[in-house]
Amino acid sequence: MQIPEPRLRDAALEERIAQAVRDIRRPIGPADVAARTGIAEGIAQQLLFALARDGLLAYTRQGLFATPQAMGYQVCRVQKSQRGGAYLIAEDGGEWRAAEDALGGAMHGDTVWASPQRGDTAVVVRVVRRANETMVGTLRRAGKRVYLEPQDRRLPETVALTGSLDAAQEGDLVAVRVVRWPEEGGLQAQVTEELGRAGDVRGEMNAILHTFGLRRGFAQEVLQEAERAAAQDIGPALAGRLDLRGARCFTIDGADAKDFDDAVSIEREGDGWRLGVHIADVSHYVRPGTALEREAYARGTSVYLPGVVLPMLPEALSNGSCSLNPDVDRLTLSAILSFDAQGEVRDYRLCRSVIRSCARLVYEDVNRLLETGEAANARYAMLEGDLREMARLSERIRARRTARGSIDFELPEAQIDTDAAGEPTDVRARSRGVAHKMIEDFMLAANEIVARHARERELPILYRVHEAPDPDKLASFAQFAGSLGLRVPASEDATPLALQRLLVQAQDRPEYPAVASLLLRSMQKAAYDPRPLGHFGLAAKDYCHFTSPIRRYPDLFTHRVLARSFEGGDMAALRGSAQAAAAQASERERNAMEAEREADRMMMARYMSGHIGETFDATVTGVVEWGFFATLDNTVEGLVHVRTLEDYFTFNERSQCLIGERTGVRYRIGQKVRVRVESVDTQMYQINFVLD
């Protein structure tokens, strides 16, 4: 039924109306909604039309409104695979298969209403929200026909192009905007931007940036605001701040870091320690209602891709006035924590402060000093005593966190080096030494204290929450882990400590990386929330992100709340915006992580394309019906397809292994193999191995 165009929109009233319709669980008319909500009937009707057009409510032939579920529909996301086939994934985890002719014009990623049919199938009855209004791909010509070949193979194989192509040529990577959908007479799009040549590393990186909506630069208004903010005299802001410019504060970061969020200091205090965690006071420079604030909110996070950094804030702030560079005065928020001899916090102070970092230290140099006593220069030598005290405190903090059940997966991360042209020159596992763990321990401790402080005072910060694992996913993991002889706790007994002990069981086994990875996948995803729901993985009652406001919006928001609380200011506006800020930050973080994974895959494929025919030691890290995935020591993963194996293999799902019918040979997770790089698809980022 045709839904009239609404003449009114109001987000707060729409939520009240939507809740009223959800509560009634049957079709309802505008008059009934008005009576239940106290909203005038005419206004209620217009907002009901708006909700129906957005796909949040159904509009019946009788002029009534209902939730999709009340009409027998499921709200689903279309999930297509590169191997073909489509699944409709419901919000509650339900899953149905859908044939191509049952999709109703829906494409991968779209949100739809689905009508379940017999068995495990469903048909799409309405496309609610399109996920691919823009696409990226390679421009192709076939006679007079011009079309896009999308990079994402889960999208249609070809998309007809219309309108001006400007200077775009065959083989160019382009971005397009959809102007007509399949159900409107065939999918059609227009070129909006040229990204470079297909196969060129810069063009491929531009394509990834466009796909994930990431921007390299900043609008002129934002840059000008940043320059003005960075140039301001901090003198007037010193009043009321704790002056720590005489303390030995210093930063420890990677060799290539340019933005320094955090500095640390330490003193002995009786039989314990007094640790200072000093964080850049970004909230002093980025004020509500400014273009800088809107930009930080929209970006949500800095994004780090191989050879490319996309900062949340312009460099005038991120690398300049906010960065805790050595030998300059910097405004900070400090968490000063007093620890006893066992590494437990016995007292703390949170305050505005000013510091003057005395040194910019590098992880690798600190590791060398702590391990061998070799000082990279005079500043390291001067700070050796402080660094050794920090190492002692770090050990105690970590021991306490481990004792309560904090889970450390210890999975290797890729370090991808690039040359001036952006091409990958090396891929290796990133090393984490004592210095990395030390700073991590201090940041975690500060984050926990800030979260506890906020919860006890009901301050509207953004908590970092991590809920307990989904029982079904944990049961699936338990089946696999049990096949390895590991003792797996029942779902109701799966405390953080129990799962940590399971990893300890596996830590010296070749299957450990796979066990840790599969356990991690069975976990819920961490997110931001205005409610203090705790952090399962850290076994922490209270947790937030406070220590990286230069590169994470939630930290900036939390700083703003703390600063307001120090002044005794009104929290109403911050409290009212916390839910939306948490949702936005969570979404932007997920988007950044997906972009980083995609960029890593692209770079790894390009790197391995230069090693075709070479052999490597590898570990089986995943098994599927069509083969097994093997991971090299440098973290690169490739597929050994069953067609390359000298037998007919069947897949045993319970034990996650392939079994040769004739030979009885098994390939299972954790097994060591020797592989040869057979081929690399640098467009699809796929690496194929064969056994050597």
XYZ file of C-alpha atoms in Angstrom, residues 71-513:
443
model
C 2.793 -9.016 10.521
C 4.766 -12.273 10.504
C 7.932 -10.799 8.957
C 11.536 -10.913 10.126
C 13.876 -7.922 9.843
C 16.990 -9.370 8.220
C 20.284 -8.442 6.647
C 21.116 -10.019 3.289
C 24.394 -11.934 3.439
C 25.715 -13.163 0.102
C 28.923 -15.120 -0.365
C 31.512 -14.998 -3.122
C 30.781 -18.673 -3.690
C 27.129 -17.908 -4.467
C 23.964 -18.226 -2.422
C 22.242 -15.808 -0.103
C 21.271 -15.950 3.547
C 18.875 -13.716 5.433
C 20.233 -13.060 8.926
C 17.694 -11.834 11.484
C 18.436 -9.446 14.335
C 17.891 -12.272 16.844
C 20.335 -14.573 15.048
C 17.780 -16.540 13.018
C 18.935 -17.529 9.536
C 17.154 -18.482 6.290
C 18.331 -19.347 2.803
C 16.966 -17.336 -0.121
C 17.131 -18.166 -3.814
C 18.138 -15.354 -6.187
C 14.562 -14.995 -7.456
C 13.316 -14.719 -3.851
C 15.427 -11.660 -3.032
C 13.047 -9.136 -4.587
C 15.898 -7.006 -5.906
C 17.762 -7.022 -2.581
C 21.554 -7.072 -2.695
C 24.300 -7.992 -0.260
C 24.147 -5.960 2.955
C 20.605 -4.652 2.424
C 18.137 -4.628 5.312
C 14.909 -6.368 4.336
C 11.653 -7.763 5.624
C 11.583 -11.495 5.045
C 8.676 -13.921 5.133
C 9.835 -17.358 6.382
C 8.622 -20.256 4.243
C 8.769 -24.006 4.725
C 11.994 -25.410 6.084
C 14.868 -22.963 6.290
C 13.921 -20.747 3.344
C 12.417 -17.271 3.158
C 11.421 -14.676 0.586
C 12.048 -10.932 0.712
C 8.859 -8.885 0.811
C 10.411 -5.425 1.147
C 13.822 -3.810 0.912
C 13.952 -1.463 3.886
C 17.416 0.040 3.614
C 20.011 -0.132 0.861
C 23.595 -0.822 1.909
C 25.242 0.007 -1.412
C 24.028 3.381 -2.659
C 27.615 3.863 -3.776
C 29.977 1.206 -5.132
C 33.587 0.895 -6.199
C 34.855 -1.170 -9.099
C 36.596 -1.338 -12.443
C 35.149 0.410 -15.490
C 34.679 -1.991 -18.419
C 33.601 -1.536 -22.047
C 32.004 -4.101 -24.357
C 31.266 -2.407 -27.673
C 28.969 0.496 -26.887
C 28.101 -0.957 -23.498
C 29.863 0.554 -20.492
C 29.561 -1.109 -17.115
C 31.078 -1.442 -13.663
C 32.662 -4.639 -12.425
C 32.268 -4.222 -8.623
C 35.271 -5.039 -6.468
C 32.983 -6.706 -3.942
C 32.104 -9.977 -5.674
C 29.035 -10.341 -3.451
C 27.420 -7.552 -5.470
C 25.997 -8.084 -8.977
C 28.673 -9.078 -11.497
C 27.982 -6.028 -13.666
C 26.299 -2.668 -13.111
C 25.212 -0.651 -16.141
C 26.691 2.857 -16.243
C 24.895 5.914 -17.543
C 25.692 9.606 -17.869
C 29.052 11.299 -18.368
C 32.210 9.284 -17.799
C 34.452 12.361 -17.920
C 37.978 11.054 -18.529
C 37.414 7.581 -17.062
C 38.921 4.843 -19.213
C 38.681 1.071 -19.525
C 40.463 -0.442 -16.522
C 40.080 2.594 -14.267
C 38.916 2.178 -10.694
C 35.869 4.378 -10.205
C 33.263 5.186 -7.591
C 29.633 5.210 -8.692
C 26.272 6.250 -7.287
C 23.231 4.051 -7.911
C 20.497 5.938 -9.775
C 18.133 3.015 -10.372
C 17.551 -0.185 -8.399
C 16.819 -3.683 -9.785
C 13.085 -3.520 -9.060
C 12.859 -0.139 -10.826
C 13.838 -1.502 -14.217
C 17.391 -2.717 -13.763
C 20.402 -1.676 -11.711
C 22.056 1.461 -13.073
C 24.693 3.859 -11.736
C 26.645 7.008 -12.575
C 30.380 7.585 -12.148
C 31.093 10.089 -9.361
C 34.865 9.821 -8.911
C 37.960 8.387 -10.572
C 40.142 6.566 -8.053
C 43.114 5.440 -10.145
C 44.101 2.461 -12.263
C 43.022 -1.026 -11.281
C 46.061 -2.881 -10.010
C 47.890 0.292 -8.922
C 48.443 0.302 -5.157
C 47.323 3.914 -4.702
C 44.188 3.319 -6.748
C 43.431 0.157 -4.766
C 43.903 2.007 -1.479
C 41.670 4.851 -2.698
C 39.030 2.253 -3.541
C 39.151 0.875 0.006
C 38.904 4.375 1.484
C 35.882 5.159 -0.678
C 34.196 1.821 0.072
C 34.356 2.502 3.805
C 33.559 6.206 3.580
C 36.978 7.337 4.833
C 38.404 10.750 3.917
C 42.082 11.691 3.659
C 41.743 15.419 4.211
C 39.683 17.907 6.199
C 37.329 20.679 5.138
C 38.869 24.157 5.144
C 36.608 25.254 8.014
C 37.883 22.391 10.177
C 41.526 23.105 9.319
C 41.134 26.802 10.122
C 39.472 26.045 13.455
C 42.272 23.619 14.312
C 44.936 26.224 13.481
C 43.204 28.818 15.672
C 42.788 26.369 18.544
C 46.399 25.208 18.296
C 47.700 28.789 18.310
C 45.913 29.873 21.489
C 47.968 30.831 24.539
C 47.535 28.183 27.240
C 48.473 30.636 29.999
C 44.896 31.519 31.021
C 44.027 27.794 31.164
C 46.666 27.039 33.824
C 44.615 28.457 36.701
C 43.301 25.665 38.894
C 45.415 22.965 37.244
C 47.826 20.723 39.114
C 51.294 21.828 37.987
C 53.340 18.727 37.190
C 55.935 20.421 34.998
C 58.606 19.541 37.547
C 57.720 15.838 37.583
C 59.599 13.295 35.447
C 56.845 12.674 32.899
C 57.691 10.985 29.616
C 56.067 9.194 26.701
C 56.734 5.695 25.345
C 55.498 4.999 21.815
C 56.424 3.323 18.546
C 59.351 4.668 16.542
C 57.068 6.064 13.824
C 54.426 7.579 16.147
C 53.654 11.273 15.698
C 50.717 11.841 18.068
C 51.407 11.267 21.756
C 48.197 10.941 23.819
C 49.717 9.719 27.057
C 52.684 10.308 29.329
C 53.581 8.481 32.536
C 55.465 9.208 35.748
C 56.275 7.144 38.834
C 57.478 7.568 42.418
C 57.929 5.115 45.257
C 55.308 5.657 47.972
C 56.072 3.630 51.086
C 56.067 -0.006 50.033
C 54.051 0.852 46.933
C 54.060 3.299 44.049
C 52.453 6.532 42.936
C 51.782 6.277 39.197
C 50.816 9.249 37.078
C 48.938 8.658 33.823
C 48.750 12.017 32.059
C 46.471 12.303 29.026
C 46.303 15.136 26.489
C 43.446 17.513 27.361
C 41.886 17.494 23.899
C 38.544 18.704 25.286
C 40.176 22.081 25.994
C 40.745 22.567 22.251
C 37.761 20.749 20.726
C 34.622 22.451 22.026
C 30.951 21.449 21.615
C 29.173 23.068 18.693
C 32.322 23.638 16.638
C 33.261 22.256 13.239
C 36.127 20.410 14.953
C 33.688 18.673 17.277
C 31.363 17.706 14.419
C 34.305 16.297 12.455
C 35.623 14.292 15.417
C 32.126 12.930 16.060
C 31.647 11.983 12.402
C 35.023 10.236 12.134
C 34.851 8.644 15.565
C 38.400 7.343 15.431
C 41.722 7.667 13.682
C 42.265 4.945 11.094
C 45.630 3.258 10.566
C 46.141 1.482 7.244
C 49.476 0.265 5.823
C 51.298 3.419 4.729
C 48.241 5.620 5.373
C 47.103 7.388 8.559
C 43.713 9.107 8.671
C 43.695 11.138 11.909
C 40.485 12.011 13.728
C 41.771 15.557 14.206
C 43.895 17.797 11.948
C 47.661 17.619 12.448
C 47.813 21.091 13.998
C 46.206 19.456 17.030
C 46.913 15.725 16.702
C 50.652 16.145 16.088
C 50.893 19.649 17.518
C 49.270 21.370 20.482
C 47.506 18.273 21.838
C 50.455 15.914 21.386
C 52.606 15.471 24.503
C 55.836 16.318 22.708
C 58.983 16.655 24.834
C 60.214 19.927 26.341
C 56.970 21.894 25.843
C 54.147 22.678 28.270
C 50.995 20.683 27.570
C 47.503 20.709 29.092
C 46.498 17.306 30.434
C 43.997 15.341 32.483
C 45.834 13.224 35.029
C 44.899 10.012 36.786
C 47.235 9.735 39.758
C 47.006 6.238 41.194
C 48.481 5.046 44.488
C 49.260 1.308 44.451
C 50.145 -0.964 47.346
C 52.956 -3.520 47.171
C 50.623 -6.074 45.540
C 49.613 -3.715 42.721
C 46.134 -2.851 44.010
C 44.886 0.746 43.790
C 44.432 2.078 47.311
C 43.737 5.707 46.407
C 43.500 7.925 43.342
C 43.054 11.477 42.145
C 41.611 12.700 38.847
C 42.341 16.298 37.920
C 43.212 18.837 35.286
C 46.951 19.321 35.064
C 49.841 20.714 33.059
C 52.976 18.692 32.303
C 56.245 19.104 30.454
C 57.408 15.763 29.071
C 61.130 15.294 29.624
C 61.611 12.577 26.987
C 60.073 10.817 24.006
C 61.029 7.154 24.461
C 60.586 4.311 21.977
C 59.280 0.843 22.871
C 62.193 -1.046 21.351
C 64.784 1.102 23.123
C 63.006 0.717 26.473
C 62.883 -3.051 25.959
C 66.623 -3.107 25.255
C 67.353 -1.040 28.352
C 65.253 -3.259 30.622
C 66.615 -6.481 29.138
C 70.308 -5.632 28.701
C 70.935 -2.360 30.550
C 71.948 -0.661 27.289
C 70.719 2.957 27.165
C 70.044 4.458 23.735
C 71.050 7.943 24.973
C 71.430 10.060 28.097
C 67.701 10.487 28.605
C 67.180 6.737 28.766
C 70.032 6.480 31.259
C 68.482 9.242 33.381
C 65.110 7.434 33.419
C 66.397 3.887 33.924
C 65.411 3.868 37.608
C 61.868 5.024 36.820
C 61.531 2.468 34.028
C 62.607 -0.389 36.277
C 60.108 0.680 38.949
C 57.423 0.809 36.258
C 58.327 -2.706 35.158
C 57.960 -3.961 38.754
C 54.592 -2.254 39.188
C 53.418 -3.516 35.796
C 54.147 -7.120 36.819
C 51.992 -6.748 39.925
C 49.122 -5.024 38.115
C 49.107 -7.743 35.468
C 49.269 -10.523 38.055
C 46.211 -9.122 39.848
C 44.315 -8.746 36.603
C 45.186 -12.314 35.593
C 44.149 -13.642 39.011
C 40.656 -12.205 38.651
C 40.245 -13.777 35.184
C 41.309 -11.213 32.571
C 41.754 -13.012 29.241
C 44.854 -12.263 27.171
C 44.544 -13.912 23.763
C 48.156 -13.157 22.725
C 47.366 -13.453 19.019
C 49.969 -12.114 16.566
C 49.139 -8.944 14.622
C 50.556 -8.066 11.223
C 53.123 -5.317 10.762
C 53.156 -4.218 7.108
C 55.947 -1.916 5.942
C 55.570 0.128 2.746
C 57.872 2.118 0.469
C 57.460 5.691 -0.763
C 55.138 4.516 -3.551
C 52.877 2.735 -1.065
C 53.907 -0.796 -2.078
C 54.416 -3.368 0.701
C 58.068 -4.190 1.365
C 57.687 -6.532 4.331
C 55.015 -8.386 6.297
C 55.842 -9.747 9.731
C 54.295 -10.470 13.107
C 54.312 -7.364 15.295
C 56.445 -7.812 18.398
C 55.192 -6.869 21.882
C 57.895 -6.510 24.494
C 57.967 -5.523 28.151
C 57.489 -1.826 27.361
C 54.316 -2.448 25.330
C 52.818 -4.527 28.140
C 53.884 -1.990 30.758
C 52.110 0.911 29.064
C 49.098 -1.313 28.362
C 48.867 -2.207 32.071
C 48.998 1.448 33.107
C 46.398 2.544 30.569
C 44.040 -0.282 31.587
C 44.425 0.673 35.250
C 43.629 4.330 34.527
C 40.643 3.404 32.366
C 39.208 1.206 35.126
C 39.593 3.902 37.775
C 37.943 6.557 35.600
C 35.036 4.192 34.881
C 34.619 3.347 38.569
C 34.764 7.031 39.480
C 32.077 7.817 36.887
C 29.776 4.952 37.915
C 29.921 5.847 41.597
C 29.026 9.473 40.777
C 26.558 8.645 37.977
C 28.528 10.676 35.441
C 27.302 10.170 31.836
C 30.547 8.909 30.280
C 30.777 6.347 27.484
C 31.682 2.988 29.011
C 33.584 0.346 27.079
C 31.413 -2.734 27.541
C 31.944 -6.374 26.677
C 29.124 -8.756 27.517
C 29.316 -12.490 28.230
C 29.694 -14.849 25.242
C 26.657 -16.030 23.310
C 25.821 -19.551 24.657
C 25.299 -21.018 21.171
C 28.627 -19.710 19.873
C 30.359 -20.891 23.023
C 28.804 -24.350 22.611
C 30.154 -24.531 19.060
C 33.612 -23.575 20.311
C 33.359 -26.111 23.140
C 32.693 -28.879 20.631
C 35.900 -28.066 18.786
C 38.002 -27.541 21.919
C 36.663 -30.763 23.435
C 37.819 -32.672 20.333
C 41.354 -31.541 21.233
C 41.003 -32.927 24.741
C 40.655 -29.498 26.368
C 38.426 -29.166 29.435
C 35.713 -26.722 28.438
C 33.382 -25.175 31.047
C 29.625 -25.458 30.561
C 27.987 -22.254 29.313
C 26.655 -21.378 32.758
C 30.143 -21.816 34.241
C 31.984 -19.920 31.497
C 33.388 -17.166 33.682
C 36.330 -15.110 32.433
C 38.587 -17.054 34.818
C 37.352 -20.422 33.488
C 37.999 -19.391 29.879
C 41.381 -17.960 30.809
C 42.317 -21.328 32.337
C 41.233 -23.063 29.147
C 43.691 -20.920 27.179
C 46.406 -21.771 29.700
C 45.715 -25.467 28.988
C 46.313 -24.815 25.291
C 49.142 -22.275 25.434
C 51.986 -24.741 24.768
C 50.142 -26.680 22.064
C 50.452 -26.070 18.313
C 46.681 -25.543 18.187
C 46.891 -22.529 20.519
C 46.522 -19.778 17.868
